[in-house]
XYZ file of C-alpha atoms in Angstrom:
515
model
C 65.295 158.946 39.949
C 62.121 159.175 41.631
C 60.122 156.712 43.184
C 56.635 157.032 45.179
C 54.878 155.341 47.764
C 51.606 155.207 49.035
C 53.426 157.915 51.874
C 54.777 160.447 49.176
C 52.738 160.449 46.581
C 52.681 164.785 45.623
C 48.991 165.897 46.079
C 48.897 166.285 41.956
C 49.732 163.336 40.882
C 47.849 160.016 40.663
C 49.466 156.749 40.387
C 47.086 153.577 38.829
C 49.547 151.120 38.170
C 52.780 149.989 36.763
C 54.226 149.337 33.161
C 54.850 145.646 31.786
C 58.588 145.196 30.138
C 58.048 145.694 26.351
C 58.846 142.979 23.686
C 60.491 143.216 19.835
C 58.174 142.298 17.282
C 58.725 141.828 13.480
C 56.048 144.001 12.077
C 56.963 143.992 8.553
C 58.897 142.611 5.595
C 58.750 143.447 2.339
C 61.329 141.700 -0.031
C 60.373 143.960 -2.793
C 62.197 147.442 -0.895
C 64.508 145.393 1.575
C 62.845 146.466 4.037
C 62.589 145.395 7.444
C 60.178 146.860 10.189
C 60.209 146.326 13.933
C 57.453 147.716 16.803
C 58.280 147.999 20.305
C 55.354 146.515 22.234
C 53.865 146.365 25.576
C 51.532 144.172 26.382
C 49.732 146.526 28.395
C 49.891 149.971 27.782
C 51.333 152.211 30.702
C 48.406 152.730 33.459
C 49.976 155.263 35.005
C 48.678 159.027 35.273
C 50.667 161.925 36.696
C 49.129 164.862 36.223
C 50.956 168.393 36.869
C 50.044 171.234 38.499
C 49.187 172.502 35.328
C 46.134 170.299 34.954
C 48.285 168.617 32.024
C 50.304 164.935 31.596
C 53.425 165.348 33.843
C 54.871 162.629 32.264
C 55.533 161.348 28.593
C 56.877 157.766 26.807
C 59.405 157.469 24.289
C 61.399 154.363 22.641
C 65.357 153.802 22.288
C 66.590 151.353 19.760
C 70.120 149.441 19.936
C 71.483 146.925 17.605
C 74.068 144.689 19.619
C 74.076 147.224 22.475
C 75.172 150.124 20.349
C 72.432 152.842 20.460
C 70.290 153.854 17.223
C 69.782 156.997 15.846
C 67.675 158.723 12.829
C 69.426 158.243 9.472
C 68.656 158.022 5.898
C 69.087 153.939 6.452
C 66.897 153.820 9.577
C 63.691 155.436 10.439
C 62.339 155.848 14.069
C 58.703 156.364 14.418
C 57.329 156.703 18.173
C 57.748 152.513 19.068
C 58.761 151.647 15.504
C 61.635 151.195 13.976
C 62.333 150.750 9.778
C 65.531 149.566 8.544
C 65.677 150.176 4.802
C 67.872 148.734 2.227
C 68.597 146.237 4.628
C 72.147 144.922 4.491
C 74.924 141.795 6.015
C 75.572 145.022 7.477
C 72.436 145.036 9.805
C 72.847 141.858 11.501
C 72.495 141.530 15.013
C 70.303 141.425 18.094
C 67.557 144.228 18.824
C 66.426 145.039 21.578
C 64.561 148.511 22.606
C 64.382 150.635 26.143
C 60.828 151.954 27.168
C 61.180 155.489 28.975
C 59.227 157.395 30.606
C 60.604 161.019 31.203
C 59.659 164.026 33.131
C 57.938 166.573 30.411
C 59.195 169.194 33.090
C 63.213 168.877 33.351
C 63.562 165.901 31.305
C 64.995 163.314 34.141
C 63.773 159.658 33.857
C 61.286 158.112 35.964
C 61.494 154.600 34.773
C 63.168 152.586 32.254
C 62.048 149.053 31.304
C 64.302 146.758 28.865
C 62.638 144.652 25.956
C 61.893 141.222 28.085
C 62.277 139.620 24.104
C 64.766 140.606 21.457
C 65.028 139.936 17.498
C 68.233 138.439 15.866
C 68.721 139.373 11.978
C 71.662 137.412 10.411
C 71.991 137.729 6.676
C 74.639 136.670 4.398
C 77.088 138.925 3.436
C 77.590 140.391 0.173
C 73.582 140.087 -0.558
C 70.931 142.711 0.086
C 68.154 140.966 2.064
C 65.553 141.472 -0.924
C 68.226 139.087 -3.442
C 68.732 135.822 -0.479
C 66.588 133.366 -0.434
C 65.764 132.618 3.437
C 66.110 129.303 4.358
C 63.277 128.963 7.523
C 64.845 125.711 8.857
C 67.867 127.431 9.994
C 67.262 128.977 13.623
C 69.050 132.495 13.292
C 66.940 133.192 9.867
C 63.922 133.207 12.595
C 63.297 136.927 12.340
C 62.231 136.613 8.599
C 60.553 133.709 9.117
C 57.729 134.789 10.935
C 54.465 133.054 9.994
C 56.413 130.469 7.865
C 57.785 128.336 10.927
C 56.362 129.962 14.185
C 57.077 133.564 15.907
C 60.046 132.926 18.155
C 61.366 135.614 19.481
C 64.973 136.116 21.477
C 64.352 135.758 25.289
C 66.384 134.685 28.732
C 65.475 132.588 31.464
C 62.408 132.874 33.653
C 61.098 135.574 31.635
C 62.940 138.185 33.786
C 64.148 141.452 32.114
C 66.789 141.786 29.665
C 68.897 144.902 30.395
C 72.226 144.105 28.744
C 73.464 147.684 29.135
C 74.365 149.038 32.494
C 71.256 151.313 33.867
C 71.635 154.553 35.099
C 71.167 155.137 38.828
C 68.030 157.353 37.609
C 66.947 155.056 35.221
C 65.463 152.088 36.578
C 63.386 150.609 39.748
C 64.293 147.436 41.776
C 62.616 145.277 39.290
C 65.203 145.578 36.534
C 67.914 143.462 36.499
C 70.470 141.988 34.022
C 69.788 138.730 32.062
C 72.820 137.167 33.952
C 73.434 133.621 33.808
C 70.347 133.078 31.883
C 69.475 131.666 28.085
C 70.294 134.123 25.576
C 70.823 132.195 22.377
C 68.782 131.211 19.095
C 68.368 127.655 19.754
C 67.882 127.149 23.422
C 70.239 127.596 26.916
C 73.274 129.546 26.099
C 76.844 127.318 25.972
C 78.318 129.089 28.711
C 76.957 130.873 32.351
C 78.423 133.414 34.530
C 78.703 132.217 38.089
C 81.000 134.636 39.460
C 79.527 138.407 39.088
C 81.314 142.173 39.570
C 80.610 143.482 42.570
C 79.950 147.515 43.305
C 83.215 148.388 45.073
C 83.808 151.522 46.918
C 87.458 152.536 46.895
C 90.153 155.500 47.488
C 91.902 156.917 44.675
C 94.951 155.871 43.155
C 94.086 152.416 44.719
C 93.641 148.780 42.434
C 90.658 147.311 41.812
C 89.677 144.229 40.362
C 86.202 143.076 38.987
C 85.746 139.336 38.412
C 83.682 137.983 35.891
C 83.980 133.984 36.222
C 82.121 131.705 33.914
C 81.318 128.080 33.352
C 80.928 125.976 30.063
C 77.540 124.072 30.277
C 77.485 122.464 26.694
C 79.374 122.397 23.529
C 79.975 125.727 21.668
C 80.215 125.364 17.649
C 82.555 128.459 16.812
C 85.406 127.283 19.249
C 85.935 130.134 21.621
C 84.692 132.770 23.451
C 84.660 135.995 23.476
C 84.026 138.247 26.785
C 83.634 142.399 26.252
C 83.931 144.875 30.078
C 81.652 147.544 29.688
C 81.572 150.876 31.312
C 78.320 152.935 31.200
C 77.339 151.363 28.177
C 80.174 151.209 25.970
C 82.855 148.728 25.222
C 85.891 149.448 26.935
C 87.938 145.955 26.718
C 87.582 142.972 24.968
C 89.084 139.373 25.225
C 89.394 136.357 22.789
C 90.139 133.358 25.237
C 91.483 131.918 21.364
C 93.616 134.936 20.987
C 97.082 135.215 22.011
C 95.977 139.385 23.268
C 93.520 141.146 24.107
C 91.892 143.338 21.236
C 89.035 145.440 20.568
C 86.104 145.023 18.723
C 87.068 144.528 14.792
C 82.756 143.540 13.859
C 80.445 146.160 11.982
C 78.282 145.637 15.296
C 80.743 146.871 17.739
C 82.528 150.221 15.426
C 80.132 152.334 17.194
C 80.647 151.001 20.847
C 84.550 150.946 20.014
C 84.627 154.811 18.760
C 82.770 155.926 22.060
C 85.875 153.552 23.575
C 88.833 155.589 22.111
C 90.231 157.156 25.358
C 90.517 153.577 26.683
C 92.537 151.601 24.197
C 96.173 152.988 25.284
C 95.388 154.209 28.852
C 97.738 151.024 30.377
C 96.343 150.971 34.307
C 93.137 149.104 32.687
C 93.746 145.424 31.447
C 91.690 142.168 31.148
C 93.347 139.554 32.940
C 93.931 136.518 30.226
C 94.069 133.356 33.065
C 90.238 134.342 34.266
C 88.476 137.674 32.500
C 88.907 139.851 35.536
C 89.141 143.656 34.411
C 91.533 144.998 36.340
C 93.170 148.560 37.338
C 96.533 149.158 38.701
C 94.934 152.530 39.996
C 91.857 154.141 40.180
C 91.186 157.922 39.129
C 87.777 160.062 39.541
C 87.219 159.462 35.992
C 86.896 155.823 35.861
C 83.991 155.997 38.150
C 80.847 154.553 36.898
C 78.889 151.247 36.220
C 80.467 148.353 34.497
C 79.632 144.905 33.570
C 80.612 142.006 31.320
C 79.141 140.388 28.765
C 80.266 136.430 27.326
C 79.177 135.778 23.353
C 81.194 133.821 20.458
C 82.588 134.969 17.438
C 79.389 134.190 15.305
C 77.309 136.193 18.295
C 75.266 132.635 18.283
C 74.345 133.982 22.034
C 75.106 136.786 24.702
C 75.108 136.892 28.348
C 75.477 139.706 30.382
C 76.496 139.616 33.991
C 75.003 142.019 36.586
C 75.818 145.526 36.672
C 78.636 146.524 38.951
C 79.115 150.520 40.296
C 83.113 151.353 41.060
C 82.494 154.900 43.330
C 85.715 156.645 44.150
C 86.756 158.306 46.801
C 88.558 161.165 45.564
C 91.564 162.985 47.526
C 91.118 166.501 49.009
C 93.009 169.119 46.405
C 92.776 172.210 44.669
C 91.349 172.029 41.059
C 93.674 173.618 40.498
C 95.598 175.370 42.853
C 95.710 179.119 43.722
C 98.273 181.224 41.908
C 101.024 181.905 44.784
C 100.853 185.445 43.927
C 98.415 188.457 42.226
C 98.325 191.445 41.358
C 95.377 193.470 41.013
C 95.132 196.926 39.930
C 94.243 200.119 42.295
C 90.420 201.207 42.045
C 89.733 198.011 39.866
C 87.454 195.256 40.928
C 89.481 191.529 41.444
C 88.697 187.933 42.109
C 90.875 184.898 42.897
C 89.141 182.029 42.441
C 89.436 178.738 44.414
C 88.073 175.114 44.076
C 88.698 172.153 45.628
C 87.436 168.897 45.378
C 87.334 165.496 47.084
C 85.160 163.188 48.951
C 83.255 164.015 50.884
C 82.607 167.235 49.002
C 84.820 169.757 50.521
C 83.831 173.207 52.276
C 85.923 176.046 50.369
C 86.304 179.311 52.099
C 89.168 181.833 52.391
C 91.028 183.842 55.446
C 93.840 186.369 55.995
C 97.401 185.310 56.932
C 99.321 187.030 59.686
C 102.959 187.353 60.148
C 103.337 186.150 63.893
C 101.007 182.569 63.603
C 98.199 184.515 65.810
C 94.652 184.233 65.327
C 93.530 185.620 61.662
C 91.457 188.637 61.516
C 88.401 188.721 59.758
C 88.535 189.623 55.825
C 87.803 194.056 55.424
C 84.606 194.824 54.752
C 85.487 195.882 51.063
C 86.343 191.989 50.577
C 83.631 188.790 50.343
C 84.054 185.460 50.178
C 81.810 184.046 47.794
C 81.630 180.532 47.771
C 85.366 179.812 47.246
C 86.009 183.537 45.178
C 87.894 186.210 46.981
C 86.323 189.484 45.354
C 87.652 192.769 45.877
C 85.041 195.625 45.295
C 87.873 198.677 45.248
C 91.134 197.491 45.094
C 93.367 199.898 47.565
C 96.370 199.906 48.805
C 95.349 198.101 52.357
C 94.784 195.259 50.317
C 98.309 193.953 50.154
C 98.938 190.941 52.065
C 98.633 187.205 52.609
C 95.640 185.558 51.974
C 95.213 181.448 52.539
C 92.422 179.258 50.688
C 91.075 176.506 53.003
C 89.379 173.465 51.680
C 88.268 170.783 54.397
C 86.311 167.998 54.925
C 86.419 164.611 56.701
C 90.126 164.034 55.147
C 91.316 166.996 56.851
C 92.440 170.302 55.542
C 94.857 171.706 52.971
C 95.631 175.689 52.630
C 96.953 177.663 49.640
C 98.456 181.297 50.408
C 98.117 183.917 47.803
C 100.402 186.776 48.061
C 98.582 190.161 46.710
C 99.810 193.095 45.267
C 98.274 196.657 44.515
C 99.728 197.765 41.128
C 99.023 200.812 38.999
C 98.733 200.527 35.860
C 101.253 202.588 33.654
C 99.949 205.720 32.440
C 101.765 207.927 29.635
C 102.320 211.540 31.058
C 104.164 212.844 27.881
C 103.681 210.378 25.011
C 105.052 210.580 21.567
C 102.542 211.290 18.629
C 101.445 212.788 15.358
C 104.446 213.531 12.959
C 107.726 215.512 13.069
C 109.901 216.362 10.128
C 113.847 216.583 9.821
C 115.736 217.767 7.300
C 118.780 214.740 6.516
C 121.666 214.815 8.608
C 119.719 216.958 11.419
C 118.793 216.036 15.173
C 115.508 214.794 16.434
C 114.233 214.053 19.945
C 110.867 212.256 20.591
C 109.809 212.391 24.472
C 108.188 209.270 26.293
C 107.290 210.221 30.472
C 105.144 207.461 32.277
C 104.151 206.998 35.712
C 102.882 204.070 37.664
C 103.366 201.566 40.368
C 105.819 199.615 40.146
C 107.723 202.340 37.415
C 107.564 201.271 33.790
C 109.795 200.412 31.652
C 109.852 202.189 28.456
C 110.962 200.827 25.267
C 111.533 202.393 21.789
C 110.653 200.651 18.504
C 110.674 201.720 14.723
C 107.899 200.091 12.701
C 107.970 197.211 15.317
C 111.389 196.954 15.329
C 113.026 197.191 18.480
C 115.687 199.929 18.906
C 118.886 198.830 20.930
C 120.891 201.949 21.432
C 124.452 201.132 22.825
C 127.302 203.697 24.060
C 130.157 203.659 22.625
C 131.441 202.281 19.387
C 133.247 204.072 16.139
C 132.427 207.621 15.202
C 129.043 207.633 13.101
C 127.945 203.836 13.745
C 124.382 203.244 13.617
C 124.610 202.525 17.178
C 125.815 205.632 18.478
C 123.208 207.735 16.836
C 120.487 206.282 18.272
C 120.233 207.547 22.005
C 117.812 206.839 24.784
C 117.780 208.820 27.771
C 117.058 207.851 31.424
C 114.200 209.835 31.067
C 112.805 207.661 28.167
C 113.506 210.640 25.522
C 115.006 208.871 22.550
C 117.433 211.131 20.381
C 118.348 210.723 16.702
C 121.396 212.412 14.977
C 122.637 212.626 11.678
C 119.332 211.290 10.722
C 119.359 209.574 7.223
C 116.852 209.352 4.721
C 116.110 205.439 5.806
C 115.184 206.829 8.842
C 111.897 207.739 8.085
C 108.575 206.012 9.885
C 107.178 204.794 12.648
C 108.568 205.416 15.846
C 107.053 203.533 18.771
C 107.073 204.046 22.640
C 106.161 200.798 24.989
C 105.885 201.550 28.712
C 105.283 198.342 30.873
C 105.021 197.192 34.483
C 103.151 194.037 36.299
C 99.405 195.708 35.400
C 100.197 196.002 31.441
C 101.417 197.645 28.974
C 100.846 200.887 26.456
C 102.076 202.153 23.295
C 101.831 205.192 21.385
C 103.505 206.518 18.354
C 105.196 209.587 15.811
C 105.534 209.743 12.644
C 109.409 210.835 11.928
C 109.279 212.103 8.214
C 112.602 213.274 6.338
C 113.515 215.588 3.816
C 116.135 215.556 1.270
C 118.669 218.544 1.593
């Protein structure tokens, strides 16, 4: 992300002032289509003005819906308009808490610049089984407050102290210092929430393959209706583990709310390092890979999602271990004349520095690579392959871990060529000889192999007088000889040569005649 201050400011842009956190508001019901319409507000619009080079707005606004944390999207059942958002033929189905993410976005490469969290939410909760136009709302029930606007106040879903409400981790380009989670503060219907997080995760920095543990301790501050808790660890967003202190296991999400968050989650559900500790909520890994870097945090609700609280957002960085990704084949061969790479990358942290060098017999001092061969960052290319270019080569990654090498062993190959190849089409009269000639060259020498129609041929010495065996002869010069030739005989007969740079085939055409 980018931020300026009054000592960076680029000479074409002009910054006024800032944006205020936007708020939910119930714009519209209408009983009649089951309709429900929200707007994404802010109180004051942005005052901000970057202009580009290019005379024109730099920068331009757009809205993100979620419903219970799970991102929104364009369907036939909801509509997005710039800040608005229509649910139609709304449903039990729909229930939940709204909230939406002001962003403002480079109109150049797209990156954020800010990202503010609606300060105020909306709850819908409607019965199942009933479409919202056939329920009669009853306005003296707290969590029908949504479609109750103008019947028994406007009150709208807030926390504590007015401070924002980001209940999904941010993205290190997403936000400024200002945002920060909801934390320990109110996020219910009626009024404080039943329970508070006291202890937080922490951002933890941590080698690979190590265990990590982030703690998400909590304290009951008044009486909670539906029994238990439940507490959800998030990574990046999305559900990855979820814990019913009422429940004998841990489980994942089973509520139309959380399907989407629990989809996104699939990779996580049998992966057994990751587990949520049962005596205390901690999630905790056995070991750490690169993958499972990211931001995470917790969240605390019930089972009737009367409230949520959201703990601060913790980052787990990893320090990965120096290797090759993946590691050089120990040996290659490359064809004369041709032009040949061998690739090598390496990664860990620190990024590494990738670069290769020649290998001598005796442990001296490497010479520098021939002129005919670059190192491009991390690729050995060979412009004409030639025969100087056998040898040892060695790929060396390094950085602050140390080093680690990888020798390739090279080989110049030619690739088989046919010098006398079978083809076109020879006839034989039945019970006569035939020979069809097969001469290659190349480095190392082919093999040659004999087929009919695809078949392979396996001609063996020896054997009873007129076995199919012994009339089938090949030759050490790759001429393959046919006698007493029968009428099956006839077709395709195929010659293979072979060695370490590929392979070749060509073919004749044996056709025979009936005495």
């Amino acid at each position: 992300m980018t931020f300026f201050s009054h000592h960076n400011i680029p000479p074409h842009c002009r910054i006024v002032a800032g944006i205020s956190p936007p708020v939910v508001q119930l714009l519209k019901h209408d009983p009649d289509r089951d309709s429900i319409s929200l707007k994404c507000h802010s109180t004051l619009e942005p005052a901000t003005e970057i202009i580009g080079s290019d005379g024109k707005p730099a920068e331009e606004t757009h809205v993100e819906w979620y419903r219970n944390e799970v991102k929104l999207t364009k369907s036939p059942h909801i509509d997005l308009q710039r800040r608005k958002l229509h649910i139609k033929n709304a449903l039990a189905k729909d229930n939940g808490v709204y909230s939406c993410l002001l962003v403002v976005v480079s109109r150049t490469d797209g990156s954020r610049r800010i990202a503010l969290r609606s300060s105020k939410n909306y709850r819908l909760k409607l019965k199942p089984g009933t479409n919202y136009g056939q329920s009669k709302i009853d306005c003296t029930k707290n969590h029908n407050l949504l479609l109750c606007r103008g019947k028994r106040g406007d009150r709208q879903l807030g926390v504590a102290g007015d401070r924002l409400t980001t209940e999904r981790p941010l993205m290190s380009d997403e936000a400024p210092a200002q945002l920060q989670l909801a934390g320990e503060g109110q996020s219910s219907l009626s009024g404080p929430a039943p329970v508070r997080i006291v202890v937080h995760p922490v951002t933890t920095v941590v080698n690979e393959s190590q265990p990590v543990v982030f703690n998400c301790g909590f304290r009951v501050t008044a009486a909670n209706e539906s029994g238990g808790f439940v507490l959800r660890w998030r990574k990046d967003g999305k559900v990855i583990r979820r814990w019913d202190n009422l429940a004998e296991a841990t489980t994942v999400p089973t509520d139309d709310a959380m399907v989407g968050a629990t989809e996104s989650s699939t990779m996580f559900r049998d992966d057994a390092r990751i587990h949520v500790d049962r005596t205390n909520g901690s999630l905790v890994f056995g070991s750490v890979v690169a993958s499972d870097e990211g931001t995470y945090d917790c969240q605390i609700t019930n089972n009737a999602s009367d409230f949520l609280v959201s703990s601060t957002a913790a980052e787990l960085q990893i320090i990965s271990n120096l290797r090759f990704t993946p590691k050089p084949p120990t040996s290659k061969n490359l064809e004369l004349g041709s032009i040949a790479k061998i690739h090598c990358k390496a990664q860990g942290t620190p990024a590494p520095t990738v670069h290769w060098t020649t290998v001598v017999s005796d442990g001296g001092p490497a010479p520098a690579l021939p002129d005919s061969i670059e190192d491009v960052n991390g690729t050995l290319v060979f412009r004409n392959v030639s025969a100087e270019h056998r040898g040892q080569y060695a790929c060396v990654a390094a950085n602050s871990q140390g080093e680690i090498r990888a020798s390739v062993s090279v080989n110049v190959v030619i690739a088989p060529k046919f010098e006398i190849a079978p083809e076109g089409a020879v006839q034989v009269a039945e019970l006569g000889t035939v020979q069809f000639h097969c001469v290659a060259t190349g480095d190392p020498k082919p093999t040659i192999q004999w087929d009919k129609d695809l078949q392979y041929l396996h001609a063996k010495a020896g054997g009873a007088n007129g076995s199919e065996e012994e009339r089938y002869r090949i030759l050490e010069n790759g001429t393959l000889v046919l006698t007493e030739v029968h009428l099956e005989d006839d077709g395709r007969y195929g010659c293979t040569i072979g060695n370490s740079a590929g392979l070749k085939r060509e073919e004749v055409h044996l056709i025979v005649k009936r005495k």
